[in-house]
Coordinates of C-alpha atoms in Angstrom, one line a residue:
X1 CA -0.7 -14.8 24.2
X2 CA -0.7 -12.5 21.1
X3 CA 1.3 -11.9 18.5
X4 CA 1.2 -9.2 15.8
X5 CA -0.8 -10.7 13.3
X6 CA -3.6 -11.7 15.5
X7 CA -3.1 -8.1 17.7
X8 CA -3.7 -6.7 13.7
X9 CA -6.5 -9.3 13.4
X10 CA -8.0 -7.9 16.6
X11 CA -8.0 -4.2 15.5
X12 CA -9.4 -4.7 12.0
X13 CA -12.4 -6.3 13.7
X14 CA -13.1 -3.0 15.5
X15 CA -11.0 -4.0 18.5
X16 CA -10.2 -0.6 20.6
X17 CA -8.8 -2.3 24.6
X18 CA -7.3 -5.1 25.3
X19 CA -7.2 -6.5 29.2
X20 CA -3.6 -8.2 29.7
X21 CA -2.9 -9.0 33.1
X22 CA 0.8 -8.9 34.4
X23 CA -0.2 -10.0 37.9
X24 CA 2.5 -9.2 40.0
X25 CA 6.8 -8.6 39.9
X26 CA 8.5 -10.5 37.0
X27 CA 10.9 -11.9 39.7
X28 CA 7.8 -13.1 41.6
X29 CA 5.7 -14.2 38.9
X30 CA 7.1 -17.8 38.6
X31 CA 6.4 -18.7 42.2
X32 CA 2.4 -18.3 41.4
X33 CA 2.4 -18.8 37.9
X34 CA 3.5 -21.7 35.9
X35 CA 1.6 -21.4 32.5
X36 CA 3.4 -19.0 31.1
X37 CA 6.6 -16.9 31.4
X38 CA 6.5 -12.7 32.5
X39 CA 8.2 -12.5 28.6
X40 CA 5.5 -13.7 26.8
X41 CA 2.7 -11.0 29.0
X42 CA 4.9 -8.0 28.4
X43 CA 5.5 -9.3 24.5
X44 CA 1.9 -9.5 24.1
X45 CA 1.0 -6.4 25.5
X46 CA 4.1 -4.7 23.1
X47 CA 1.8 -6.7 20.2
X48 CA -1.1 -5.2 21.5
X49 CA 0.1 -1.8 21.5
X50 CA 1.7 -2.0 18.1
X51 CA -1.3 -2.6 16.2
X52 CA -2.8 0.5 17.8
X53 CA -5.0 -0.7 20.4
X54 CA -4.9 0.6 24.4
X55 CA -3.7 -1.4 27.0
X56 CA -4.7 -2.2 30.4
X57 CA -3.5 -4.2 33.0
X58 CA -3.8 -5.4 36.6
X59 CA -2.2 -6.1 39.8
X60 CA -2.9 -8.1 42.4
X61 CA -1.1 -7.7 46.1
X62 CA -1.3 -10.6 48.6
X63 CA 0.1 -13.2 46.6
X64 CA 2.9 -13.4 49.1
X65 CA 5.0 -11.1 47.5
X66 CA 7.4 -9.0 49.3
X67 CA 7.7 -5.2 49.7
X68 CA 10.5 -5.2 47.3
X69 CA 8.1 -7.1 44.6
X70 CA 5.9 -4.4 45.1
X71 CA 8.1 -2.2 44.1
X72 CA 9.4 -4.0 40.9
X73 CA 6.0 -4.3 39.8
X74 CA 5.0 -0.8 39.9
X75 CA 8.3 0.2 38.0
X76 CA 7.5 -2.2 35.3
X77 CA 4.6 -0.6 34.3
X78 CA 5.4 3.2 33.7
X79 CA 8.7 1.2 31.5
X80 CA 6.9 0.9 27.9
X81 CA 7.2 4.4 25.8
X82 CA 3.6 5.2 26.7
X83 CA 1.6 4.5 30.1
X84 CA -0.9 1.9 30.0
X85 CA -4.0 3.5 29.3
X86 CA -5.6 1.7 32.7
X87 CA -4.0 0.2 35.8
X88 CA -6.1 -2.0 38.0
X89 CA -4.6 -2.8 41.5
X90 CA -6.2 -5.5 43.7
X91 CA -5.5 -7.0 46.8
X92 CA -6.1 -11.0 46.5
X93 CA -9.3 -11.7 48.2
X94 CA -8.4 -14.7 50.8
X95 CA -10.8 -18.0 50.5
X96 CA -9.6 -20.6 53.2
X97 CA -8.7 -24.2 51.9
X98 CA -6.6 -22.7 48.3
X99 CA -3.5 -22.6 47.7
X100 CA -3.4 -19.2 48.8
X101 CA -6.1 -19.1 51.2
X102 CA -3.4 -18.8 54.5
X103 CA -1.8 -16.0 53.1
X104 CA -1.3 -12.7 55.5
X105 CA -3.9 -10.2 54.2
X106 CA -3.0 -6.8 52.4
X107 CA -2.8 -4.4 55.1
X108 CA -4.4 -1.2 54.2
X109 CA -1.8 1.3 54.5
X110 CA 0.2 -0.6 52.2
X111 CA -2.5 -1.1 49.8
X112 CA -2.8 2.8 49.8
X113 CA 1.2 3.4 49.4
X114 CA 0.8 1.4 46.0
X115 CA -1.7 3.2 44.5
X116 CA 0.2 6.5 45.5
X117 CA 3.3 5.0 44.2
X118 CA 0.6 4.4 40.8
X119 CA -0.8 7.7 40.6
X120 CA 3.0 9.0 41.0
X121 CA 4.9 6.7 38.2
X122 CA 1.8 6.8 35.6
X123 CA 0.4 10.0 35.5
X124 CA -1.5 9.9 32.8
X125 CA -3.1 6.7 33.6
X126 CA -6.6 5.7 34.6
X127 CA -5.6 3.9 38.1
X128 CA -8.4 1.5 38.9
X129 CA -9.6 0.0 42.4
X130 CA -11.5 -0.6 45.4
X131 CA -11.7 2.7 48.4
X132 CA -8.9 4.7 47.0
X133 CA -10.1 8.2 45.2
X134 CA -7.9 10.3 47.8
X135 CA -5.2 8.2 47.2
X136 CA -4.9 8.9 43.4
X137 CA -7.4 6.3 42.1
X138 CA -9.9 7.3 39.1
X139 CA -12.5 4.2 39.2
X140 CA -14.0 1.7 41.8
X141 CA -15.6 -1.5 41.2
X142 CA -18.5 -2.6 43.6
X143 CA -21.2 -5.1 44.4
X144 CA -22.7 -7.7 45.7
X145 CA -20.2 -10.3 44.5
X146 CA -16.6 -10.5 43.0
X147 CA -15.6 -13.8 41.6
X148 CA -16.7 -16.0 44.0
X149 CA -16.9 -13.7 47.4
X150 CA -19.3 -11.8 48.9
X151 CA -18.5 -8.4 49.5
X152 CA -20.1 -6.2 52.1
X153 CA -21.7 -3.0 49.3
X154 CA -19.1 -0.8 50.7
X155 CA -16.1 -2.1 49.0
X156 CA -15.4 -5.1 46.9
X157 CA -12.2 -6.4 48.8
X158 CA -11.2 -6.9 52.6
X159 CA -8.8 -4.3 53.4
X160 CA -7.2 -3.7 57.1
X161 CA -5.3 -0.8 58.6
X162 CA -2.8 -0.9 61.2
X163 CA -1.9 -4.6 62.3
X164 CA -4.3 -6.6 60.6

């Protein structure tokens, strides 16, 4: 976590973005993070924004969240005086044998209704994600691998529509 002298550290070294993940809801946030409290993220990312520099910061669905956490999330972020420069949305990519490797996959349709919901609340952000251009989304990241799973080239997370 940041605070203002290092966020004024940062830019006087030539620092322009800063990545600062919120993750998911604040009411949410405790049941898959422990290191740190929701506070602290949005505190950095006002520190971050005070000494000039743009923000972006990420989602990620599937974490077991519920629609209404959804929902929460995505008004949290249009909430500071200015849009985040760059939203990233992911869906959690499900590895068997982790903590949150049993967790119900992100259908797609949902998936789709929070980028809309985005592209709606922060206009003037860069919304960033996998498949989603005619849902709103400016950017897509692809490839062989993400993190530690292999993805098939078309797009770099397992989406499903309809029933899963």
């Amino acid at each position: 976590m940041l605070d203002s002298k290092a966020a004024e550290e940062l830019k006087g070294a030539g620092l322009t973005a800063y990545n600062h993940n919120l993750d998911t809801s604040r009411e949410f946030y405790p049941e898959v993070i422990i290191t740190r409290r929701f506070g602290e993220r949005l505190r950095t990312i006002e520190n971050v924004r005070g000494a000039g520099i743009s923000v972006c910061t990420e989602g990620v669905l599937g974490l077991g969240e519920t629609v209404e956490n959804h929902v929460s999330f995505l008004h949290t972020l249009p909430t500071p005086p200015e849009h985040y420069r760059s939203v990233l949305i992911n869906a959690l990519v499900l590895i068997k044998e982790t903590p949150l490797g049993e967790n119900k996959m992100v259908l797609f349709d949902s998936f789709l209704r929070d980028v809309v919901a985005a592209r709606i609340l922060m206009p003037e952000s860069i919304v960033r994600l996998v498949l989603a251009f005619f849902a709103g989304a400016n950017v897509a990241f692809t490839g062989e691998r993400m993190l530690t799973t292999e993805c098939s080239g078309l797009i770099g997370v397992c989406l499903r529509s309809g029933g899963g």
